[in-house]
PDB file of C-alpha atoms in Angstrom:
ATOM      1  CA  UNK A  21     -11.801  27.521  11.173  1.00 53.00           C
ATOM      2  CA  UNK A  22     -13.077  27.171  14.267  1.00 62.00           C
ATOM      3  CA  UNK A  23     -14.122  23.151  15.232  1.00 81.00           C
ATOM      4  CA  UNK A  24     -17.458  22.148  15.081  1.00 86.00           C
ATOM      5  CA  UNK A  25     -19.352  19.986  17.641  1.00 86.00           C
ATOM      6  CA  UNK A  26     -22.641  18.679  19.459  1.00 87.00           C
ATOM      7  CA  UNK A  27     -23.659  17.263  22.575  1.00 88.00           C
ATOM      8  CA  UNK A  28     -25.172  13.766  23.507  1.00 86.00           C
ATOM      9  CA  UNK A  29     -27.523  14.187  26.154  1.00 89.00           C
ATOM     10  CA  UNK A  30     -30.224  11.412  27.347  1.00 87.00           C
ATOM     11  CA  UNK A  31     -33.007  14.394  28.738  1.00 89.00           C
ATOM     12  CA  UNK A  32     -36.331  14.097  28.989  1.00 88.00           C
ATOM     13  CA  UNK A  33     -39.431  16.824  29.153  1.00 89.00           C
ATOM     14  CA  UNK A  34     -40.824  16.297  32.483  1.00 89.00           C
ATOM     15  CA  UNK A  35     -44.025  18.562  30.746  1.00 93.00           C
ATOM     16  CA  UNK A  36     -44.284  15.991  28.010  1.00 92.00           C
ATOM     17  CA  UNK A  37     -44.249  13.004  31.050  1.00 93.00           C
ATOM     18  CA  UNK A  38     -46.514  14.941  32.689  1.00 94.00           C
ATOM     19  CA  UNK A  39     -48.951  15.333  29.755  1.00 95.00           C
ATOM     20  CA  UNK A  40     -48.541  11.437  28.952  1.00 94.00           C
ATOM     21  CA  UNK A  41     -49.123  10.678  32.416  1.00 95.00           C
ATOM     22  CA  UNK A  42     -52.631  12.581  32.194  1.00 95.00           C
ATOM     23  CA  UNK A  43     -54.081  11.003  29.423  1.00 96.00           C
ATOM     24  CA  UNK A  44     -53.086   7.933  30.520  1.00 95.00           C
ATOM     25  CA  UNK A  45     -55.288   8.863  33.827  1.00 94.00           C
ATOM     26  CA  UNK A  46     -58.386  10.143  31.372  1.00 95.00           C
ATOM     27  CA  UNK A  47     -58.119   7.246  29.655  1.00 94.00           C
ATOM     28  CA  UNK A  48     -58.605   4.859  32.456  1.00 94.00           C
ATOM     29  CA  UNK A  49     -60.640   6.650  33.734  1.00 92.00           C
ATOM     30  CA  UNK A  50     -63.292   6.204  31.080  1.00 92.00           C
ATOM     31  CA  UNK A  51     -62.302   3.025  29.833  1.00 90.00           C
ATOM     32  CA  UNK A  52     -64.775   0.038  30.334  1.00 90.00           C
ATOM     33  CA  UNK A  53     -62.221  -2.573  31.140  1.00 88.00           C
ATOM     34  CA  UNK A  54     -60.913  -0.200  34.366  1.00 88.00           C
ATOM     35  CA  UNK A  55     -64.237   0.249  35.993  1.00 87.00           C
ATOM     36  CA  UNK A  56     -64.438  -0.620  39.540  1.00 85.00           C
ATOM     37  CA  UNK A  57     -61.345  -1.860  39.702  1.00 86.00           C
ATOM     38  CA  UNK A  58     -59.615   0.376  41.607  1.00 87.00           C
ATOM     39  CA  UNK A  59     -56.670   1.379  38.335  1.00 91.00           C
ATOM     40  CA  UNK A  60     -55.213   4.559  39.106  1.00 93.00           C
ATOM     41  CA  UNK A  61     -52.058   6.636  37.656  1.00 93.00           C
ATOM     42  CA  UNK A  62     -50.471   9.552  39.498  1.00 94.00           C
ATOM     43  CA  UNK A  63     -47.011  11.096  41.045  1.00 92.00           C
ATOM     44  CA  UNK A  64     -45.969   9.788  44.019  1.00 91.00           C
ATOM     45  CA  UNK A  65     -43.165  12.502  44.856  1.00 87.00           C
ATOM     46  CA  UNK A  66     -40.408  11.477  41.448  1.00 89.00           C
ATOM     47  CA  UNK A  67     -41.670   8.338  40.862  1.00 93.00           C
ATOM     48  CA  UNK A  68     -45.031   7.130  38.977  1.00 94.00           C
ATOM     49  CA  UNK A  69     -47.516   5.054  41.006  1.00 94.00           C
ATOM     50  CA  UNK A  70     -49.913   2.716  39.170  1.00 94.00           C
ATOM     51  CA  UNK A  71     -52.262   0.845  41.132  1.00 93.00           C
ATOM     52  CA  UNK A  72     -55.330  -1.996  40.301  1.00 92.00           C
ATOM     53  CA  UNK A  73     -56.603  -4.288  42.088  1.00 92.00           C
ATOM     54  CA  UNK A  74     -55.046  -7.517  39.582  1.00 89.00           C
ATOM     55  CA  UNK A  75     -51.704  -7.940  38.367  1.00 91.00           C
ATOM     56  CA  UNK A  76     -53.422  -7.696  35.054  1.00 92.00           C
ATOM     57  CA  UNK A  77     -54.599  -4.402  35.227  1.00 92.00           C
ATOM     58  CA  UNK A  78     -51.728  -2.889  36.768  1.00 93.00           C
ATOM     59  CA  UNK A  79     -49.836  -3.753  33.653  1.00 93.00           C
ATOM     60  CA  UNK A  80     -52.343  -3.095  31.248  1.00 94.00           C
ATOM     61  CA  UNK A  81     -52.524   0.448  33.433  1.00 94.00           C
ATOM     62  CA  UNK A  82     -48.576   0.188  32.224  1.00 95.00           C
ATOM     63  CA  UNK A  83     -49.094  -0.304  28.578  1.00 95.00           C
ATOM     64  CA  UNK A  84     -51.498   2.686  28.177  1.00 95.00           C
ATOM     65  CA  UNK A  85     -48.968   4.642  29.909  1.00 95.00           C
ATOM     66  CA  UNK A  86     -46.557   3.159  27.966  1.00 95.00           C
ATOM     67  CA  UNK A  87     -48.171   4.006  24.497  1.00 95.00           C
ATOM     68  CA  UNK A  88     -49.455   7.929  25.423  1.00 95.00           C
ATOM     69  CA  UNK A  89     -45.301   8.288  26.088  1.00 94.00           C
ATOM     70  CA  UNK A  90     -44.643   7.120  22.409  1.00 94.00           C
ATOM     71  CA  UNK A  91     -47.200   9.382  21.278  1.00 95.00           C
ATOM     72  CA  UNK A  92     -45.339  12.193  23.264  1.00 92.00           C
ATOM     73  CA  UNK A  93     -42.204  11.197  21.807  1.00 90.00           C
ATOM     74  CA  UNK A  94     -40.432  10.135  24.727  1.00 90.00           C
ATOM     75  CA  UNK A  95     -38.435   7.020  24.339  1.00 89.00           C
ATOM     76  CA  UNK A  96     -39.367   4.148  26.754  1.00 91.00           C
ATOM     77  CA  UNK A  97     -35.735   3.322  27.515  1.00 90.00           C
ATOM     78  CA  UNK A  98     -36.237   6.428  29.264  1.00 90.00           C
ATOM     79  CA  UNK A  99     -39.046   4.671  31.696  1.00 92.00           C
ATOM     80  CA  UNK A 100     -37.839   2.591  34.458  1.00 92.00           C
ATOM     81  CA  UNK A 101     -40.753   0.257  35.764  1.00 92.00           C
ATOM     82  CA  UNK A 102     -40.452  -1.890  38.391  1.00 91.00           C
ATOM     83  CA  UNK A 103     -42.389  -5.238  38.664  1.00 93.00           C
ATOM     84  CA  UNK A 104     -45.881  -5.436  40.012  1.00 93.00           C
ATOM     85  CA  UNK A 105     -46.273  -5.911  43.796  1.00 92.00           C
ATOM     86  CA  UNK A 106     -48.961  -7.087  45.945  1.00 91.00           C
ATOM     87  CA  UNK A 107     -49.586  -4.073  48.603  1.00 87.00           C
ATOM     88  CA  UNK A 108     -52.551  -5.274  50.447  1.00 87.00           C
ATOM     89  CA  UNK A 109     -55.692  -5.766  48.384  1.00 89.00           C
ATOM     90  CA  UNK A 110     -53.789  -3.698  45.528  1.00 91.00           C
ATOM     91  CA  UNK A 111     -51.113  -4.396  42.611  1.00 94.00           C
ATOM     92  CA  UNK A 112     -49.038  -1.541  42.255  1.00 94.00           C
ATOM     93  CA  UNK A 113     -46.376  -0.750  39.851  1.00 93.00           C
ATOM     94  CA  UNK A 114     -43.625   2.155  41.004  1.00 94.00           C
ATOM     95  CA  UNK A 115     -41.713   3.424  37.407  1.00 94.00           C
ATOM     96  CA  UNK A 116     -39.523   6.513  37.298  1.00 92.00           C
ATOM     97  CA  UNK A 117     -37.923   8.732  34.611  1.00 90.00           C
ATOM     98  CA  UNK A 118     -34.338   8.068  33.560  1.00 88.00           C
ATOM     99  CA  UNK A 119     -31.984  11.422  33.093  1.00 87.00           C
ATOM    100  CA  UNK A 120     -28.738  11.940  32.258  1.00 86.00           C
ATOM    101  CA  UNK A 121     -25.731   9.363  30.731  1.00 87.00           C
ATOM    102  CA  UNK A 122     -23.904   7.480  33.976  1.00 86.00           C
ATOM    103  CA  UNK A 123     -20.144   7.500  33.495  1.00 88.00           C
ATOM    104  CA  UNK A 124     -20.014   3.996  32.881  1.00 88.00           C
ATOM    105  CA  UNK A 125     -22.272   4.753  29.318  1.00 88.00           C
ATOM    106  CA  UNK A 126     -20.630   7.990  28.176  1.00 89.00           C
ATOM    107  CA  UNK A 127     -17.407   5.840  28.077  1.00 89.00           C
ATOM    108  CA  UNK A 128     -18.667   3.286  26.064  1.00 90.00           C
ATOM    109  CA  UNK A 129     -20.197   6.164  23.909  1.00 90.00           C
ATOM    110  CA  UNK A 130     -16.962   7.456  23.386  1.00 90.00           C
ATOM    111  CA  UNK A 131     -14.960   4.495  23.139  1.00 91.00           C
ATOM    112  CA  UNK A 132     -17.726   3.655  19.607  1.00 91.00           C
ATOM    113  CA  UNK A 133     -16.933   7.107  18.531  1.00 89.00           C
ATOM    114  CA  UNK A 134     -12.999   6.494  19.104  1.00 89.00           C
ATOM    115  CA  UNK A 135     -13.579   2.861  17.921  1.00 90.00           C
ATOM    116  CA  UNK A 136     -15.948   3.156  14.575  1.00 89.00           C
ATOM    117  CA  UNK A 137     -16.205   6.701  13.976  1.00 84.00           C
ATOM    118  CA  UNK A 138     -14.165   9.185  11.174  1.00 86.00           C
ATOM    119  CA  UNK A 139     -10.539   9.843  12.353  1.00 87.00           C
ATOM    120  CA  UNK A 140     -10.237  13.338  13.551  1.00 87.00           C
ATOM    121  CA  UNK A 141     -13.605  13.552  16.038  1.00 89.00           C
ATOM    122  CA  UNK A 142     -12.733  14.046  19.772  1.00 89.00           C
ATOM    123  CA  UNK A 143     -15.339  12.875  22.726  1.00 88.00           C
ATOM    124  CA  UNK A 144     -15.094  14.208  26.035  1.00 88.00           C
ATOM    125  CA  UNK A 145     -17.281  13.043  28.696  1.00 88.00           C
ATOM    126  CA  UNK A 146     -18.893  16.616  30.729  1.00 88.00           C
ATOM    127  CA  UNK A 147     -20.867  15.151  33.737  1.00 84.00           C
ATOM    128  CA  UNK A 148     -23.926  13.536  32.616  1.00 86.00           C
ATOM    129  CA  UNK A 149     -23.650  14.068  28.489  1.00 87.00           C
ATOM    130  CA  UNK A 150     -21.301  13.989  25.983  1.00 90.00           C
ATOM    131  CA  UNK A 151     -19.302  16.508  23.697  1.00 90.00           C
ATOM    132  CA  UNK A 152     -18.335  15.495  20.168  1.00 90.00           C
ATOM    133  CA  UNK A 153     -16.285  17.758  18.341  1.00 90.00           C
ATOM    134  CA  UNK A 154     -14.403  17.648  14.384  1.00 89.00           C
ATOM    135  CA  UNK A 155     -13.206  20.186  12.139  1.00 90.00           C
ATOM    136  CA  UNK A 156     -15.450  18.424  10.046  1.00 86.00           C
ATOM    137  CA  UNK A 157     -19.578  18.781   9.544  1.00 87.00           C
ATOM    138  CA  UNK A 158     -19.700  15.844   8.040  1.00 89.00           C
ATOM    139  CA  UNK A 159     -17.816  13.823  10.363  1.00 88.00           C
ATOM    140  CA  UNK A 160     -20.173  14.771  13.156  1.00 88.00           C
ATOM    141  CA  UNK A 161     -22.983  13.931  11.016  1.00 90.00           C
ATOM    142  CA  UNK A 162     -21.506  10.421  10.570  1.00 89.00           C
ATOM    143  CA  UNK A 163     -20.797   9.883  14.146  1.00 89.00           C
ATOM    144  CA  UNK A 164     -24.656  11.084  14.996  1.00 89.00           C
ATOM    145  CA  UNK A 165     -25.851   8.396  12.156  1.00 89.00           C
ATOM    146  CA  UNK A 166     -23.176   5.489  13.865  1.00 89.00           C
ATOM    147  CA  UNK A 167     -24.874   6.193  17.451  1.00 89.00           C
ATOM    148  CA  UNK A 168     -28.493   6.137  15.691  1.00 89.00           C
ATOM    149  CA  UNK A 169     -27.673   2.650  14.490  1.00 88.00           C
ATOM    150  CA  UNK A 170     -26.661   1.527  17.747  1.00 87.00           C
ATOM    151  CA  UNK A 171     -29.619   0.033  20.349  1.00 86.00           C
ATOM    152  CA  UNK A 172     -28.686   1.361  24.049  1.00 85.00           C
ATOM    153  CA  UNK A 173     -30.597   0.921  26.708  1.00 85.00           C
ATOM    154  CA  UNK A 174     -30.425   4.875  27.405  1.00 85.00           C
ATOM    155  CA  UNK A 175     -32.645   7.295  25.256  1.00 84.00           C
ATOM    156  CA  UNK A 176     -29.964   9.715  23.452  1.00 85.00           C
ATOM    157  CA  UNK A 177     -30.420  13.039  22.061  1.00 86.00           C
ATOM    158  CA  UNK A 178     -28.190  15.152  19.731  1.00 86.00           C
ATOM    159  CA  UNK A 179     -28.433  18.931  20.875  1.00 88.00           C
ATOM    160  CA  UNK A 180     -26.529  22.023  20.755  1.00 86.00           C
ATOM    161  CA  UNK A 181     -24.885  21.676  17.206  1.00 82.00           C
ATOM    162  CA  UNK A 182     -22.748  23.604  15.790  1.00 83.00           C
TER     163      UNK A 182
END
């Protein structure tokens, strides 16, 4: 019998982002506590741009952004925001999307899996994810129940099994 396997990936739906990010901007845009103060969400080329005119509302601006990406299903280990800077008159807060596992993480990945996981499952790091493969089912669904007890600081995703 042929082995069986999965993939760890850390992806993320740039539609889904993009569909946080706009009712984040609706939001805002109606809410009472964001009038005339300048709070805006948008692209700026990859990364996110949120801008107010107090270091308050810039994060607050964050935390509805924040909470529509939960809503999406997105994890926020996958968001990257920066601090708030003064530009000006204007706070602004630059965040971008995390994608794929560095090197560094896939080997500690693996080295759990080698470390804590059933004898018998293989990892082998292919660019940015991670391929997991036994000649058991239930070996693999141990190892994906080990990694979902762990707390990275990268957003995983099981895909591709088989």
């Amino acid at each position: 019998m042929a082995d069986s396997s999965f993939d760890i990936v850390s992806k993320v739906e740039r539609q889904e982002v993009d569909n946080a990010l706009n009712q984040a901007a609706k939001e805002i845009s109606q809410r009472y506590d964001f009038k005339n103060v300048g709070a805006s969400i948008s692209w700026s080329g990859e990364k996110i741009l949120m801008e107010a005119n107090s270091e308050d509302r810039v994060k607050a601006i964050l935390d509805v952004f924040q909470s529509k990406l939960i809503k999406r299903g997105i994890s926020l280990k996958a968001l990257d925001a920066g601090e708030p800077q003064l530009s000006g008159k204007e706070y602004k807060i630059f965040a971008s999307i995390e994608e794929g596992i560095s090197q560094e993480n896939a080997k500690k990945v693996a080295k759990i899996i080698r470390d804590e996981g059933p004898k018998g499952v293989k990892a082998q790091v292919q660019g940015e994810e991670l391929r997991v493969s036994s000649k058991s089912r239930d070996d693999l669904q141990t190892v994906i129940s080990l990694l979902k007890g762990k707390d990275f600081d990268f957003a995983l995703q099981f895909v591709n099994y088989r």
